[in-house]
């Protein structure tokens, strides 16, 4: 923290007032009494920005650009819960569950072992692949029977059943985009999204839902689901001084104080690592 | 104020003329005779920018980005009234009323006690959650019977009835977005919005209505409701010199003089705190 | 003016050529012979920019952002006429006439007295509020009988009748936006707008029509009505060097020479005050 | 010109290469042999940029922002022709011909006298105003009988008849926008626009057609008619260093060499005056 | 070239790495073995950028802003071929062939003589002008009989017949825009465009097709036809340091190495002249 | 690497923190244990950025601007495989296969010889050209019988059959754009794209699919297929300091660590060459 303060004094002396409010925010994080229980994410550095973790029982939106690690974030969150003994459910809406696991073999997580112990459940909810992939794969724990993919309602019912039957504590849906595209009228999409977030919250689990960040600009139009979720974590891919930099920003987290700045992250052997005291710009 | 003037002299000597008009505006705020009664918001610093509070009997729009604290603003406004003995009505259009209260437990407000005393009324107007949430929750003071959410007219009628029956002085609707999306034609949306603001004003209450700020840009297209409301408070989330800064701006307040600049704010133990003499840029 | 020239020499020596043409323009304003009679606006500083006032018998468009004072501009214009003995007609298309007057109580104008003397007529043309507001209010001088608001044609006929019957010299319609939204096809909207401006001009009055400025950007798409009106006054809300600044610009005024620069304004005890020799940037 | 060169050396020494090509262009203007006959515009300074005037028998598009002087340009062009003995035809598509003349009384042009001598013909082609304006006005030389405005074809036929019958040498249509809006499909609008420009060219006259510049940006999408006309003159309203500056640019002039830079202009007693050797930026 | 290297060293020493890759590209142009035969364009400086000319038998797209000289480019290309004994075919899709020739009289090309010798063929493919222009003009070598313009297929069949019958080596279609507008669905427009380019390539000729550059911005959305053609030459009109500058850029040229930078050009007595070693910025 | 570090120290000392994360990323590339097998691309420098090559069995998207070398990339990838003994299949969706080969004659690849040995298979999948090109060309190895181009399903079935029958290890589809345009609803396009990528992955081959980069801006809206593919390689054409620079960026590569920066590339005698340690800005 001393180094951080030095940086502050040396480099940012000219924009003192702006820093002041950031600092206030951070101070609030550390000092304020909060009542909501926290669920640690297991993402190095992020829990510090959140003051401990996600608020329990809420549904958090993770919005990221292509290649920003949305799926890594989701599985890392479930993996951490599983290591703490909490059963997690991963709902794959676009990708082969088998590919998801292959993509994460570079991290030191033993997903197969967790799956065997019943601590990690994987639901293939795309409804696309029943027929045309190798039928002997072990992965589809629960497989939908509809041919056109699960409807919003069916999906929620299935998730609720699994959550109740298997005592699930953490849910990750990855990504929500296809579901939302089914509603062409904004008013209906909005209602469905509210119902969706409410049902996940009513399940008692602490959930994350991933979504696609449409643009690489910092200044942008906000997306519908950012207003309706209980919390929003943004995974940016930014250009800065000719470099591509990955950065995380907690845009919103209802009910708790949290850091609001844009912080760099990278992929390391244990998954996503956030640098909670460094700045991107 | 002396420090403020020194800042002005030291840092902004090169853009003297622009400052001059800001200063005029501030001076007007302090000196001018106004006739409209004021309703203090209870938001630290904001009443100073408003020259005392909102004009009595008007309907003010609070437009904010995701995570900017629109709901905090709304409840803080009602809480302050309740502490002064004025009954407040909170109309929740998207969120669980129960979640709303949970989200605000980090502030030192005793909402349950105010609710029990009948000083804070909460209306769940989403029409979505009657069936699928725990039926034994104490929160739905007034619950709509329609299955698809309240229509604009029904909502206004319900609000009017509660206002009259319970001697409500302050109303907060949070957020108005879903209601407005029902009108696909701009001409109809416009008429409905005027009728909506008028009815709230006719109720005799001083009301706030929250709405979603669509973009993080300072330069932007104005939204329909900004032209039609009696006043507009913007809650920005701005990027400045690599920092994320929260800032409030009174864009418009018919009938009274007010500060027009962009001022930083933060979340503290008592809710939103505005720094009325500091600048963001 | 000496101070102004000094400013010019000291601060803008590097962009000499651009200033030169502004100067030419100003010079033209002061020296050129004009034949159209002028109607003084009563807005301090603006008449100087206009070389005396609006050209008589024309219809001027006042386009402003939210909170820029479009209604203040309109009533101030009528108030000034009334003080000179000219009867004025205010046509309110969105707002309660009663609210309009309340909003202007902070200015030292005795609108009620002018109304009683018949020098200020107020027409509530929204067609929305006949039933649901207090019926004993004194304000609706002329009230439409249609339930859905006046049509373009009906409105023009009513205005013409009042103008003729009451010997009206100044008309203000505030705002024209709802009327224009009724035409979804651009070609029809264009024709209706031309007819509308022509009829107002044919009435013999000098009229102003307010409209909404859609964006806070200086660089922007021009709006249809700017091309079709006889004159355009823009009321900007600009960001400059971190400050919000209000500024007026005479974009167009057919038939007369006028200042073309962007000039600051503020709200003072007598209404809008323009600083005709100062610059915003 | 010496001063101009000095400016060049002193101020722009760092962007030498760009200037070089501008200079080449200017040189070409002065030295090249051209075969097309020229029609002097009468606009001070513009003919110098054009190397003498518009190419004879062509149809030139004048595109301008609101208040840029499109109508002044059109009448000034006809007035100059009339002073040289060439009959001119002004076709008014939006504006009262009577208003057009009123708007130009500040210039030292005796339009009424030219009209009486038959050197200036005015055609009211809006088709809107036959009934509702004072019927005893002297202005509608030729009045259409259709109630909904002239069709493209009818208009062209009427213009052709007048051109032939009255030995017209110069035509100005002001503005073409309403005509083009009748075609909702781009492919049809394109065909109609080509036919329109061809017919005007086939008439043997040298014509100008005004159109609306949609945006105040230098970088912009080009408009359909700019590609299809024989020449394009742009009348910009630009922001430069905080000043509003009027500037003309010859974007295109098929068949002749011409200056390509952006040059300031102003309104003087004789109409538009272009400063052909000055620069805006 | 020495001067060029000096410029490089003196002016751009601070952005060395970017220059380095430009240099590599240039080096490749000079040293690499290419197998495709080249067709010299006759445009001074451009052949140097192309390493000799267009690749033989391909169809090149020339995309330009209004007034950038698309037609000049097309005819200059055919003229150069004709001077080398190769028959050229010009297909005019919007403009009077007679006007095209008039517009080019300022260049020292004897088009009439080439036309008489049968070295330059002109096809009026607009299908618009058969009836309403002077029927005794000598220009329509081949005139379509359809009344609504040639269809894509008819046009290609006509072109193929002329190419075969007259032993044409170079074809120029100017411009392709109207043809492409006939397809409202993007998928059909894409297919038609591919078929169009293929047919021209199958004819054995080396062809150019002109198209309209929609915007004056360097950063822009690419147009469909840029992806589908065998090569793209862009004719920009750029603003740089307050000057309007014309610049050419070879965006793409399949099968050959070529310069990729933006190079200035101007119109001289012999047509377009490119400065292949100068830079615009 | 020493030179690289020196560059870092000398030039970028002021933006240390941003570099730090790039460096971390690179370090991870070199040290981390990865389980997915790699398929070397044969593109000089790119394999270094990828830590060896593409992950085996995945489908990689190559998105490029016009002229960026998408087809060169595709064939170079197949050529390299063929040199290693792996059979490659090129599926041409827009371009003549014969033209594709002609365009690549400037590289020192003996495609004909590889084709004869059966190491390079070429599938003309446009369905457009069967009739109207020379029927005696040797190139269409497999030719579709449908007249309107292959449907998504047919194409995939054909590709699968060839892959199985000919023991293909590498597939390149170039480009996917026409296929995606067939779906006007976004929800259907999304489903089809997922199915498409899955089927290619299920074939066991390591595939690349090219797509069109819609804009030259670094800040842009992401395209649907970037979210759905297993990996994304971007081929940019950038403006930097007045120069056009080609640059490659690995936006995403599921399952492996990779460099994330923007690196320059050029076309050399052996195809695309990436400079993996240089920077563009």
Coordinates of C-alpha atoms in Angstrom, one line a residue, chain A residues 69-236:
Chain A
X69 CA -11.8 -15.1 -20.3
X70 CA -15.6 -15.2 -19.5
X71 CA -15.6 -19.0 -19.3
X72 CA -12.4 -19.1 -17.3
X73 CA -14.0 -16.7 -14.9
X74 CA -17.1 -18.8 -14.6
X75 CA -15.3 -22.2 -14.1
X76 CA -12.7 -20.6 -11.7
X77 CA -15.6 -19.3 -9.6
X78 CA -17.2 -22.8 -9.5
X79 CA -13.8 -24.5 -8.9
X80 CA -13.1 -22.3 -5.9
X81 CA -16.5 -23.1 -4.4
X82 CA -15.9 -26.8 -5.0
X83 CA -12.6 -26.6 -3.2
X84 CA -14.5 -25.1 -0.3
X85 CA -17.0 -27.9 -0.5
X86 CA -19.8 -26.1 -2.3
X87 CA -21.4 -27.9 -5.2
X88 CA -21.3 -25.8 -8.4
X89 CA -23.4 -26.1 -11.6
X90 CA -22.0 -24.9 -15.0
X91 CA -24.6 -24.4 -17.7
X92 CA -23.1 -24.3 -21.2
X93 CA -25.3 -22.5 -23.7
X94 CA -23.0 -22.4 -26.7
X95 CA -19.9 -24.5 -26.3
X96 CA -19.3 -28.2 -26.0
X97 CA -18.9 -28.9 -22.3
X98 CA -16.0 -31.2 -23.4
X99 CA -14.3 -28.3 -25.2
X100 CA -14.8 -26.1 -22.2
X101 CA -12.8 -28.5 -20.1
X102 CA -10.1 -29.0 -22.7
X103 CA -9.7 -25.2 -22.9
X104 CA -9.0 -25.1 -19.2
X105 CA -6.4 -27.9 -19.0
X106 CA -3.6 -25.3 -18.9
X107 CA -4.8 -24.2 -15.4
X108 CA -3.9 -26.4 -12.4
X109 CA -7.5 -27.3 -11.7
X110 CA -8.5 -31.0 -11.5
X111 CA -12.0 -30.6 -13.0
X112 CA -12.5 -34.3 -13.7
X113 CA -11.9 -35.2 -10.2
X114 CA -14.3 -32.5 -8.9
X115 CA -16.9 -33.7 -11.4
X116 CA -16.5 -37.3 -10.2
X117 CA -17.0 -36.2 -6.6
X118 CA -20.2 -34.5 -7.7
X119 CA -18.9 -31.1 -6.7
X120 CA -19.0 -29.8 -10.3
X121 CA -22.1 -30.5 -12.4
X122 CA -22.1 -29.6 -16.1
X123 CA -25.3 -29.0 -18.0
X124 CA -25.2 -28.9 -21.8
X125 CA -28.1 -26.7 -22.5
X126 CA -27.5 -25.9 -26.1
X127 CA -29.9 -28.5 -27.4
X128 CA -27.9 -28.6 -30.6
X129 CA -25.4 -31.4 -30.1
X130 CA -27.3 -34.4 -28.9
X131 CA -27.1 -36.2 -32.3
X132 CA -24.0 -35.1 -34.1
X133 CA -21.3 -35.5 -31.6
X134 CA -19.7 -38.7 -30.2
X135 CA -22.5 -40.2 -28.1
X136 CA -20.2 -41.9 -25.7
X137 CA -18.8 -38.7 -24.1
X138 CA -19.2 -38.6 -20.4
X139 CA -20.1 -35.0 -20.1
X140 CA -23.8 -34.4 -20.6
X141 CA -25.1 -34.7 -17.0
X142 CA -28.5 -33.4 -17.9
X143 CA -29.5 -33.3 -21.5
X144 CA -32.5 -31.5 -22.8
X145 CA -35.0 -33.4 -25.0
X146 CA -36.2 -30.4 -27.1
X147 CA -34.6 -30.2 -30.5
X148 CA -34.3 -26.4 -30.8
X149 CA -32.6 -25.6 -27.5
X150 CA -34.2 -25.0 -24.1
X151 CA -36.6 -22.2 -23.8
X152 CA -36.0 -19.6 -21.1
X153 CA -38.7 -21.3 -18.8
X154 CA -37.5 -24.8 -19.4
X155 CA -33.9 -23.9 -18.7
X156 CA -34.8 -22.2 -15.5
X157 CA -37.0 -25.1 -14.4
X158 CA -34.2 -27.6 -15.1
X159 CA -31.6 -25.4 -13.3
X160 CA -34.0 -25.1 -10.3
X161 CA -34.5 -28.9 -10.2
X162 CA -30.8 -29.6 -10.3
X163 CA -30.0 -26.9 -7.7
X164 CA -32.6 -28.3 -5.3
X165 CA -31.8 -32.0 -5.9
X166 CA -28.0 -31.6 -5.8
X167 CA -27.8 -28.9 -3.1
X168 CA -26.0 -26.6 -5.5
X169 CA -24.5 -23.4 -4.0
X170 CA -23.0 -21.8 -7.1
X171 CA -24.4 -21.5 -10.6
X172 CA -22.7 -20.2 -13.7
X173 CA -24.6 -19.7 -17.0
X174 CA -22.3 -19.1 -20.0
X175 CA -23.3 -17.1 -22.0
X176 CA -26.8 -15.7 -21.8
X177 CA -26.7 -14.0 -25.3
X178 CA -28.6 -16.7 -27.3
X179 CA -31.4 -16.7 -24.7
X180 CA -31.8 -12.9 -24.9
X181 CA -31.8 -12.9 -28.7
X182 CA -35.1 -14.8 -28.7
X183 CA -37.0 -11.7 -27.8
X184 CA -37.1 -9.2 -30.6
X185 CA -39.2 -6.7 -28.7
X186 CA -37.2 -4.8 -26.1
X187 CA -40.1 -4.7 -23.6
X188 CA -40.3 -8.5 -23.6
X189 CA -36.6 -9.0 -23.5
X190 CA -36.5 -6.8 -20.5
X191 CA -39.3 -8.6 -18.6
X192 CA -37.7 -12.0 -19.4
X193 CA -34.3 -10.8 -18.2
X194 CA -35.8 -9.6 -14.9
X195 CA -37.6 -12.9 -14.4
X196 CA -34.4 -14.7 -15.2
X197 CA -32.3 -12.9 -12.7
X198 CA -35.0 -13.1 -10.1
X199 CA -35.4 -16.9 -10.5
X200 CA -31.7 -17.4 -10.1
X201 CA -31.7 -15.2 -7.0
X202 CA -34.7 -17.1 -5.6
X203 CA -32.9 -20.4 -6.0
X204 CA -30.7 -19.3 -3.0
X205 CA -27.5 -19.8 -5.0
X206 CA -25.0 -17.1 -5.8
X207 CA -24.9 -17.1 -9.6
X208 CA -22.9 -15.6 -12.4
X209 CA -24.2 -15.1 -15.9
X210 CA -21.8 -14.2 -18.7
X211 CA -22.6 -11.9 -21.6
X212 CA -20.8 -10.4 -24.6
X213 CA -19.3 -6.9 -24.5
X214 CA -20.2 -5.5 -27.9
X215 CA -17.4 -2.9 -28.3
X216 CA -13.8 -2.2 -27.4
X217 CA -14.6 1.4 -26.5
X218 CA -14.5 2.7 -23.0
X219 CA -17.3 5.2 -23.9
X220 CA -20.2 3.1 -25.0
X221 CA -23.9 2.4 -24.8
X222 CA -24.8 0.4 -21.8
X223 CA -26.5 -3.0 -22.4
X224 CA -30.0 -3.8 -21.1
X225 CA -28.8 -6.6 -18.7
X226 CA -26.3 -4.2 -17.0
X227 CA -29.2 -2.3 -15.6
X228 CA -31.2 -5.3 -14.5
X229 CA -28.6 -7.5 -12.8
X230 CA -27.6 -7.3 -9.2
X231 CA -23.9 -6.7 -10.1
X232 CA -21.8 -6.2 -13.2
X233 CA -18.1 -7.2 -13.7
X234 CA -16.6 -6.0 -17.0
X235 CA -13.7 -7.8 -18.7
X236 CA -12.2 -5.2 -21.1

